[in-house]
Amino acid sequence: MALSKEMEALLREAGLPTSDLSFCPHLELLGVRESGQLLGLVGVERYKEVGLLRSLVVAETHRGQGYGAFLVSQAESLACRNGIQRLYVLTVSAADFFTRLGYQVTDRRQAPEAIRVTTEFSHLCPYSSILMSKGLLCAP
């Protein structure tokens, strides 16, 4: 998938990695726009019944207005539609945010192999980042 310059700029402003996004065949990105401006972005990497929530970003000028929670909700719905039963996320600074959304801290050693071998898990995120996960309650 091609990462637009607008998406890349938003991610870079937040200090999030972008180097592997264009080469990730299992990634779908969702965004939210207002008046034509990209305000937020989130991605889901699919690996059968598990997925990696990544690249969650909201423009600094629009934080605290519910866009982040909205994007996570949309990503979870996308994950359900694609048969994902559990989502994982790596974070350095947003553990409290994800906890409020039902994610729980997960021991990195307990991550499924499909998640451990992702570029995000194995190379891009520091070992000090917190792994969190959430079982999804998907309607049949």
Coordinates of N, CA, C and O in Angstrom, one line a residue:
M1 N 0.8 -1.2 0.0 CA 0.0 0.0 0.0 C 0.9 1.2 0.0 O 1.9 1.2 0.7
A2 N 0.5 2.2 -0.7 CA 1.3 3.4 -0.8 C 0.8 4.4 0.4 O -0.3 4.6 0.6
L3 N 1.8 4.9 1.1 CA 1.6 5.8 2.2 C 1.6 7.2 1.6 O 2.6 7.6 1.0
S4 N 0.5 8.0 1.7 CA 0.5 9.3 1.2 C 1.5 10.2 2.0 O 1.8 10.0 3.1
K5 N 1.9 11.3 1.3 CA 2.7 12.3 2.0 C 2.0 12.9 3.2 O 2.6 13.2 4.2
E6 N 0.7 13.1 3.1 CA -0.1 13.6 4.2 C -0.1 12.7 5.4 O 0.1 13.1 6.5
M7 N -0.3 11.4 5.1 CA -0.2 10.4 6.2 C 1.1 10.3 6.9 O 1.2 10.3 8.1
E8 N 2.2 10.3 6.0 CA 3.5 10.2 6.5 C 3.9 11.4 7.4 O 4.5 11.3 8.5
A9 N 3.4 12.6 7.0 CA 3.7 13.8 7.7 C 3.1 13.7 9.1 O 3.7 14.1 10.1
L10 N 1.8 13.3 9.2 CA 1.1 13.2 10.4 C 1.8 12.2 11.4 O 1.9 12.5 12.6
L11 N 2.2 11.1 10.8 CA 2.9 10.1 11.7 C 4.2 10.6 12.1 O 4.6 10.4 13.3
R12 N 5.0 11.2 11.3 CA 6.3 11.7 11.6 C 6.2 12.8 12.7 O 7.0 12.9 13.6
E13 N 5.2 13.7 12.6 CA 5.0 14.7 13.6 C 4.8 14.1 15.0 O 5.2 14.7 16.0
A14 N 4.2 13.0 15.1 CA 4.0 12.3 16.3 C 5.1 11.4 16.7 O 5.1 10.7 17.8
G15 N 6.1 11.3 15.9 CA 7.3 10.5 16.2 C 7.1 9.0 16.0 O 7.7 8.2 16.6
L16 N 6.1 8.6 15.2 CA 5.8 7.2 14.9 C 6.5 6.7 13.7 O 6.7 7.5 12.8
P17 N 6.9 5.4 13.7 CA 7.7 4.9 12.6 C 6.8 4.8 11.3 O 5.6 4.5 11.4
T18 N 7.5 5.0 10.2 CA 6.8 4.9 8.9 C 7.6 4.1 7.9 O 7.0 3.7 6.9
S19 N 8.8 3.7 8.3 CA 9.7 3.0 7.3 C 9.1 1.8 6.7 O 9.4 1.4 5.5
D20 N 8.3 1.0 7.4 CA 7.8 -0.3 6.9 C 6.4 -0.2 6.4 O 5.9 -1.2 5.8
L21 N 5.7 0.9 6.5 CA 4.3 0.9 6.2 C 3.9 0.6 4.8 O 3.0 0.0 4.4
S22 N 4.8 1.1 3.9 CA 4.5 0.9 2.4 C 4.8 -0.5 2.0 O 4.4 -0.9 0.9
F23 N 5.5 -1.3 2.8 CA 5.9 -2.6 2.5 C 5.2 -3.7 3.3 O 5.6 -4.8 3.3
C24 N 4.1 -3.3 4.0 CA 3.4 -4.2 4.8 C 2.1 -4.7 4.1 O 1.1 -4.0 4.1
P25 N 2.2 -5.9 3.6 CA 1.0 -6.4 2.8 C -0.2 -6.7 3.6 O -1.3 -6.7 3.0
H26 N -0.1 -6.8 4.9 CA -1.3 -7.2 5.7 C -1.9 -5.9 6.4 O -2.7 -6.1 7.3
L27 N -1.5 -4.7 6.0 CA -1.9 -3.5 6.7 C -3.0 -2.8 6.0 O -3.0 -2.6 4.8
E28 N -4.0 -2.4 6.8 CA -5.1 -1.5 6.3 C -5.1 -0.3 7.1 O -5.0 -0.4 8.4
L29 N -5.1 0.9 6.5 CA -5.2 2.1 7.3 C -6.5 2.8 7.2 O -7.2 2.7 6.1
L30 N -7.0 3.4 8.3 CA -8.2 4.1 8.3 C -7.9 5.5 8.8 O -7.0 5.7 9.6
G31 N -8.6 6.5 8.2 CA -8.3 7.8 8.6 C -9.6 8.6 8.9 O -10.7 8.1 8.6
V32 N -9.5 9.7 9.5 CA -10.6 10.6 9.8 C -10.3 12.0 9.3 O -9.2 12.5 9.5
R33 N -11.2 12.6 8.5 CA -11.0 13.9 7.9 C -12.1 14.9 8.3 O -13.2 14.5 8.6
E34 N -11.7 16.1 8.4 CA -12.6 17.2 8.6 C -12.2 18.3 7.7 O -11.1 18.7 7.7
S35 N -13.2 18.8 6.9 CA -12.9 19.9 5.9 C -11.7 19.6 5.0 O -10.9 20.4 4.8
G36 N -11.6 18.3 4.6 CA -10.6 17.9 3.7 C -9.2 17.6 4.4 O -8.3 17.2 3.8
Q37 N -9.1 18.0 5.7 CA -7.8 17.8 6.4 C -7.8 16.4 7.1 O -8.7 16.1 7.8
L38 N -6.7 15.7 7.0 CA -6.5 14.4 7.7 C -6.2 14.8 9.2 O -5.2 15.4 9.5
L39 N -7.1 14.3 10.0 CA -7.0 14.6 11.5 C -6.4 13.4 12.2 O -5.8 13.6 13.3
G40 N -6.6 12.2 11.7 CA -6.2 11.1 12.5 C -6.0 9.9 11.6 O -6.6 9.8 10.5
L41 N -5.3 8.9 12.1 CA -5.0 7.7 11.3 C -4.8 6.5 12.2 O -4.3 6.7 13.4
V42 N -5.2 5.3 11.8 CA -4.9 4.1 12.5 C -4.7 3.0 11.5 O -5.3 3.0 10.5
G43 N -3.9 2.0 11.9 CA -3.7 0.8 11.0 C -4.0 -0.5 11.7 O -3.8 -0.5 13.0
V44 N -4.4 -1.5 11.0 CA -4.5 -2.8 11.5 C -3.7 -3.8 10.6 O -4.0 -3.8 9.4
E45 N -2.7 -4.5 11.2 CA -2.0 -5.5 10.4 C -2.7 -6.8 10.8 O -2.9 -7.2 11.9
R46 N -3.1 -7.5 9.7 CA -3.9 -8.8 9.9 C -3.0 -10.0 9.8 O -2.2 -10.1 8.8
Y47 N -3.1 -10.9 10.8 CA -2.4 -12.2 10.7 C -3.4 -13.3 11.2 O -3.4 -13.6 12.4
K48 N -4.3 -13.7 10.3 CA -5.3 -14.7 10.6 C -6.2 -14.2 11.8 O -6.8 -13.2 11.7
E49 N -6.1 -14.9 12.9 CA -7.0 -14.5 14.0 C -6.5 -13.5 15.0 O -7.1 -13.1 16.0
V50 N -5.3 -13.0 14.7 CA -4.7 -11.9 15.6 C -4.3 -10.7 14.7 O -4.1 -10.9 13.5
G51 N -4.2 -9.6 15.3 CA -3.8 -8.4 14.5 C -3.0 -7.4 15.4 O -3.0 -7.5 16.6
L52 N -2.3 -6.5 14.7 CA -1.5 -5.5 15.4 C -2.1 -4.2 15.1 O -2.2 -3.8 13.9
L53 N -2.6 -3.5 16.1 CA -3.1 -2.1 16.0 C -1.9 -1.2 16.0 O -1.1 -1.3 16.9
R54 N -1.8 -0.4 15.0 CA -0.6 0.5 14.9 C -0.8 1.8 14.2 O -1.9 2.0 13.6
S55 N 0.1 2.7 14.4 CA 0.1 4.0 13.7 C -1.1 4.8 14.1 O -1.6 5.6 13.3
L56 N -1.5 4.7 15.4 CA -2.6 5.5 15.8 C -2.1 6.9 16.1 O -1.2 7.1 16.9
V57 N -2.6 7.9 15.4 CA -2.2 9.3 15.6 C -3.4 10.2 15.3 O -4.2 9.9 14.5
V58 N -3.4 11.2 16.1 CA -4.4 12.3 15.9 C -3.6 13.6 15.9 O -2.6 13.8 16.7
A59 N -3.9 14.5 15.0 CA -3.2 15.8 14.8 C -3.2 16.5 16.2 O -4.3 16.5 16.9
E60 N -2.1 17.0 16.6 CA -2.0 17.7 17.9 C -3.1 18.7 18.2 O -3.6 18.8 19.3
T61 N -3.5 19.4 17.2 CA -4.5 20.4 17.3 C -5.9 19.8 17.6 O -6.8 20.6 18.0
H62 N -6.1 18.5 17.4 CA -7.4 17.9 17.6 C -7.4 16.8 18.6 O -8.4 16.0 18.7
R63 N -6.4 16.7 19.4 CA -6.3 15.7 20.5 C -7.3 16.1 21.6 O -7.6 17.2 21.8
G64 N -7.7 15.1 22.3 CA -8.6 15.3 23.4 C -10.1 15.5 23.0 O -10.9 15.9 23.8
Q65 N -10.4 15.2 21.8 CA -11.8 15.5 21.3 C -12.5 14.2 20.9 O -13.5 14.2 20.3
G66 N -11.9 13.0 21.2 CA -12.5 11.7 21.0 C -12.1 11.1 19.7 O -12.6 10.0 19.4
Y67 N -11.2 11.7 18.9 CA -10.9 11.1 17.6 C -10.1 9.8 17.8 O -10.2 8.8 17.0
G68 N -9.2 9.8 18.8 CA -8.4 8.5 19.0 C -9.3 7.4 19.3 O -9.1 6.3 18.8
A69 N -10.2 7.5 20.3 CA -11.1 6.5 20.7 C -12.0 6.0 19.5 O -12.2 4.8 19.3
F70 N -12.4 7.0 18.7 CA -13.2 6.7 17.5 C -12.4 5.9 16.5 O -12.9 4.9 16.0
L71 N -11.2 6.2 16.3 CA -10.3 5.5 15.3 C -10.1 4.1 15.8 O -10.1 3.1 15.1
V72 N -9.8 3.9 17.1 CA -9.6 2.6 17.7 C -10.9 1.7 17.5 O -10.8 0.6 17.1
S73 N -12.0 2.3 17.8 CA -13.3 1.6 17.6 C -13.5 1.2 16.1 O -13.9 0.0 15.9
Q74 N -13.2 2.0 15.2 CA -13.3 1.7 13.8 C -12.3 0.6 13.4 O -12.6 -0.3 12.6
A75 N -11.1 0.6 14.0 CA -10.1 -0.4 13.7 C -10.5 -1.7 14.3 O -10.4 -2.8 13.7
E76 N -11.2 -1.7 15.5 CA -11.7 -3.0 16.1 C -12.8 -3.5 15.2 O -12.9 -4.8 15.0
S77 N -13.7 -2.7 14.7 CA -14.7 -3.2 13.8 C -14.1 -3.8 12.5 O -14.6 -4.8 12.0
L78 N -13.1 -3.1 11.9 CA -12.5 -3.7 10.8 C -11.8 -5.0 11.1 O -11.9 -6.0 10.3
A79 N -11.2 -5.1 12.2 CA -10.6 -6.4 12.7 C -11.6 -7.5 12.8 O -11.4 -8.6 12.3
C80 N -12.8 -7.2 13.4 CA -13.8 -8.2 13.5 C -14.3 -8.6 12.1 O -14.5 -9.8 11.9
R81 N -14.5 -7.7 11.2 CA -14.9 -8.1 9.8 C -13.9 -9.0 9.1 O -14.3 -9.7 8.2
N82 N -12.6 -8.9 9.5 CA -11.6 -9.7 8.9 C -11.2 -10.9 9.7 O -10.2 -11.5 9.5
G83 N -12.1 -11.3 10.7 CA -11.9 -12.5 11.5 C -10.8 -12.4 12.6 O -10.4 -13.5 13.1
I84 N -10.4 -11.3 12.9 CA -9.4 -11.1 14.0 C -10.1 -11.2 15.3 O -11.1 -10.6 15.5
Q85 N -9.6 -12.0 16.2 CA -10.2 -12.2 17.5 C -9.5 -11.5 18.6 O -10.0 -11.3 19.7
R86 N -8.2 -11.1 18.4 CA -7.4 -10.4 19.4 C -6.5 -9.4 18.8 O -5.8 -9.7 17.8
L87 N -6.5 -8.2 19.3 CA -5.7 -7.1 18.8 C -4.6 -6.9 19.8 O -4.8 -6.8 21.0
Y88 N -3.4 -6.6 19.3 CA -2.2 -6.2 20.1 C -1.8 -4.8 19.7 O -2.0 -4.4 18.6
V89 N -1.2 -4.1 20.6 CA -0.7 -2.8 20.4 C 0.6 -2.6 21.2 O 0.7 -3.1 22.3
L90 N 1.6 -1.9 20.6 CA 2.8 -1.6 21.3 C 2.7 -0.1 21.5 O 2.4 0.7 20.6
T91 N 3.0 0.4 22.8 CA 3.0 1.8 23.1 C 4.1 2.2 24.0 O 4.4 1.4 24.9
V92 N 4.6 3.4 23.9 CA 5.5 3.9 24.8 C 4.8 4.9 25.8 O 5.2 5.0 26.9
S93 N 3.8 5.6 25.3 CA 3.2 6.7 26.1 C 1.7 6.7 26.2 O 1.2 7.5 26.9
A94 N 1.0 5.7 25.6 CA -0.4 5.7 25.6 C -1.1 4.6 26.3 O -2.2 4.2 26.1
A95 N -0.4 4.0 27.3 CA -0.9 2.8 28.0 C -2.2 3.2 28.7 O -3.2 2.4 28.7
D96 N -2.3 4.3 29.3 CA -3.5 4.7 30.0 C -4.7 4.9 29.1 O -5.8 4.4 29.4
F97 N -4.4 5.4 27.9 CA -5.5 5.6 26.9 C -6.0 4.2 26.5 O -7.2 4.0 26.5
F98 N -5.1 3.3 26.2 CA -5.6 2.0 25.7 C -6.2 1.2 26.9 O -7.2 0.4 26.6
T99 N -5.8 1.4 28.1 CA -6.4 0.7 29.3 C -7.9 1.2 29.3 O -8.8 0.3 29.6
R100 N -8.1 2.5 29.2 CA -9.5 3.0 29.2 C -10.4 2.3 28.1 O -11.6 2.3 28.2
L101 N -9.8 1.9 27.0 CA -10.5 1.2 25.9 C -10.6 -0.3 26.0 O -11.0 -1.0 25.1
G102 N -10.1 -0.8 27.2 CA -10.2 -2.3 27.4 C -9.0 -3.1 27.1 O -9.1 -4.3 27.2
Y103 N -7.9 -2.5 26.8 CA -6.7 -3.2 26.5 C -6.0 -3.5 27.8 O -6.0 -2.7 28.7
Q104 N -5.3 -4.6 27.9 CA -4.6 -5.0 29.1 C -3.1 -5.2 28.7 O -2.8 -5.7 27.7
V105 N -2.2 -4.9 29.7 CA -0.8 -5.1 29.5 C -0.6 -6.6 29.4 O -1.2 -7.4 30.1
T106 N 0.2 -7.0 28.4 CA 0.5 -8.4 28.1 C 2.0 -8.6 28.1 O 2.7 -7.8 27.5
D107 N 2.5 -9.6 28.7 CA 3.9 -10.0 28.7 C 4.3 -10.2 27.2 O 3.7 -11.0 26.5
R108 N 5.4 -9.5 26.8 CA 5.9 -9.6 25.5 C 6.2 -11.1 25.1 O 6.0 -11.5 23.9
R109 N 6.6 -11.9 26.0 CA 6.9 -13.3 25.7 C 5.6 -14.1 25.4 O 5.7 -15.2 24.9
Q110 N 4.5 -13.5 25.7 CA 3.2 -14.2 25.5 C 2.6 -13.8 24.1 O 1.5 -14.4 23.7
A111 N 3.2 -12.9 23.4 CA 2.7 -12.5 22.1 C 2.8 -13.7 21.1 O 3.8 -14.4 21.1
P112 N 1.8 -13.9 20.3 CA 1.8 -14.9 19.3 C 3.0 -14.7 18.3 O 3.4 -13.6 18.1
E113 N 3.5 -15.8 17.8 CA 4.6 -15.7 16.8 C 4.3 -14.7 15.7 O 5.2 -13.9 15.3
A114 N 3.1 -14.7 15.2 CA 2.8 -13.8 14.1 C 3.0 -12.3 14.4 O 3.4 -11.5 13.6
I115 N 2.8 -12.0 15.7 CA 3.0 -10.6 16.2 C 4.5 -10.4 16.5 O 5.1 -9.3 16.1
R116 N 5.2 -11.4 17.1 CA 6.6 -11.2 17.4 C 7.5 -11.0 16.2 O 8.5 -10.3 16.3
V117 N 7.1 -11.5 15.1 CA 8.0 -11.4 13.9 C 7.7 -10.2 13.1 O 8.4 -10.0 12.1
T118 N 6.7 -9.4 13.4 CA 6.4 -8.2 12.7 C 7.6 -7.2 12.9 O 8.3 -7.2 13.9
T119 N 7.8 -6.4 11.9 CA 8.8 -5.4 11.9 C 8.6 -4.4 13.1 O 9.5 -4.0 13.8
E120 N 7.4 -4.1 13.3 CA 7.0 -3.2 14.4 C 7.5 -3.8 15.8 O 8.1 -3.1 16.6
F121 N 7.2 -5.0 16.0 CA 7.5 -5.7 17.3 C 9.0 -5.9 17.4 O 9.6 -5.7 18.4
S122 N 9.6 -6.5 16.3 CA 11.0 -6.9 16.4 C 12.0 -5.9 16.2 O 13.2 -6.1 16.6
H123 N 11.7 -4.8 15.5 CA 12.7 -3.8 15.1 C 12.4 -2.3 15.4 O 13.2 -1.6 15.8
L124 N 11.2 -1.9 15.2 CA 10.8 -0.5 15.2 C 10.5 0.0 16.6 O 10.8 1.1 17.0
C125 N 9.8 -0.8 17.4 CA 9.4 -0.3 18.8 C 10.5 -0.8 19.8 O 10.9 -1.9 19.8
P126 N 10.9 0.1 20.7 CA 11.9 -0.2 21.6 C 11.4 -1.3 22.6 O 10.2 -1.5 22.8
Y127 N 12.3 -2.1 23.1 CA 11.9 -3.2 24.0 C 11.2 -2.6 25.2 O 10.4 -3.3 25.9
S128 N 11.5 -1.4 25.5 CA 10.8 -0.7 26.7 C 9.3 -0.4 26.4 O 8.6 -0.1 27.3
S129 N 8.9 -0.5 25.2 CA 7.5 -0.3 24.9 C 6.6 -1.3 25.5 O 7.0 -2.5 25.8
I130 N 5.4 -0.9 25.8 CA 4.5 -1.8 26.5 C 3.6 -2.5 25.5 O 3.0 -1.9 24.6
L131 N 3.5 -3.8 25.6 CA 2.6 -4.6 24.8 C 1.3 -4.7 25.5 O 1.2 -5.1 26.7
M132 N 0.2 -4.4 24.8 CA -1.1 -4.6 25.3 C -2.0 -5.4 24.3 O -1.7 -5.4 23.1
S133 N -3.1 -6.0 24.8 CA -3.9 -6.7 23.9 C -5.4 -6.6 24.4 O -5.6 -6.3 25.6
K134 N -6.3 -7.0 23.5 CA -7.7 -7.0 23.8 C -8.4 -8.0 23.0 O -8.2 -8.1 21.7
G135 N -9.1 -8.9 23.6 CA -10.0 -9.8 22.9 C -11.2 -9.1 22.4 O -11.8 -8.4 23.1
L136 N -11.5 -9.3 21.2 CA -12.6 -8.7 20.5 C -13.9 -9.5 20.6 O -13.9 -10.7 20.4
L137 N -15.0 -8.8 20.9 CA -16.3 -9.5 21.0 C -17.0 -9.2 19.7 O -17.7 -8.2 19.5
C138 N -16.7 -10.0 18.7 CA -17.3 -9.8 17.4 C -18.6 -10.5 17.2 O -18.8 -11.6 17.6
A139 N -19.6 -9.8 16.6 CA -20.9 -10.4 16.4 C -20.7 -11.4 15.3 O -20.0 -11.2 14.3
P140 N -21.4 -12.6 15.4 CA -21.3 -13.6 14.4 C -21.9 -13.2 13.1 O -22.7 -12.3 13.0

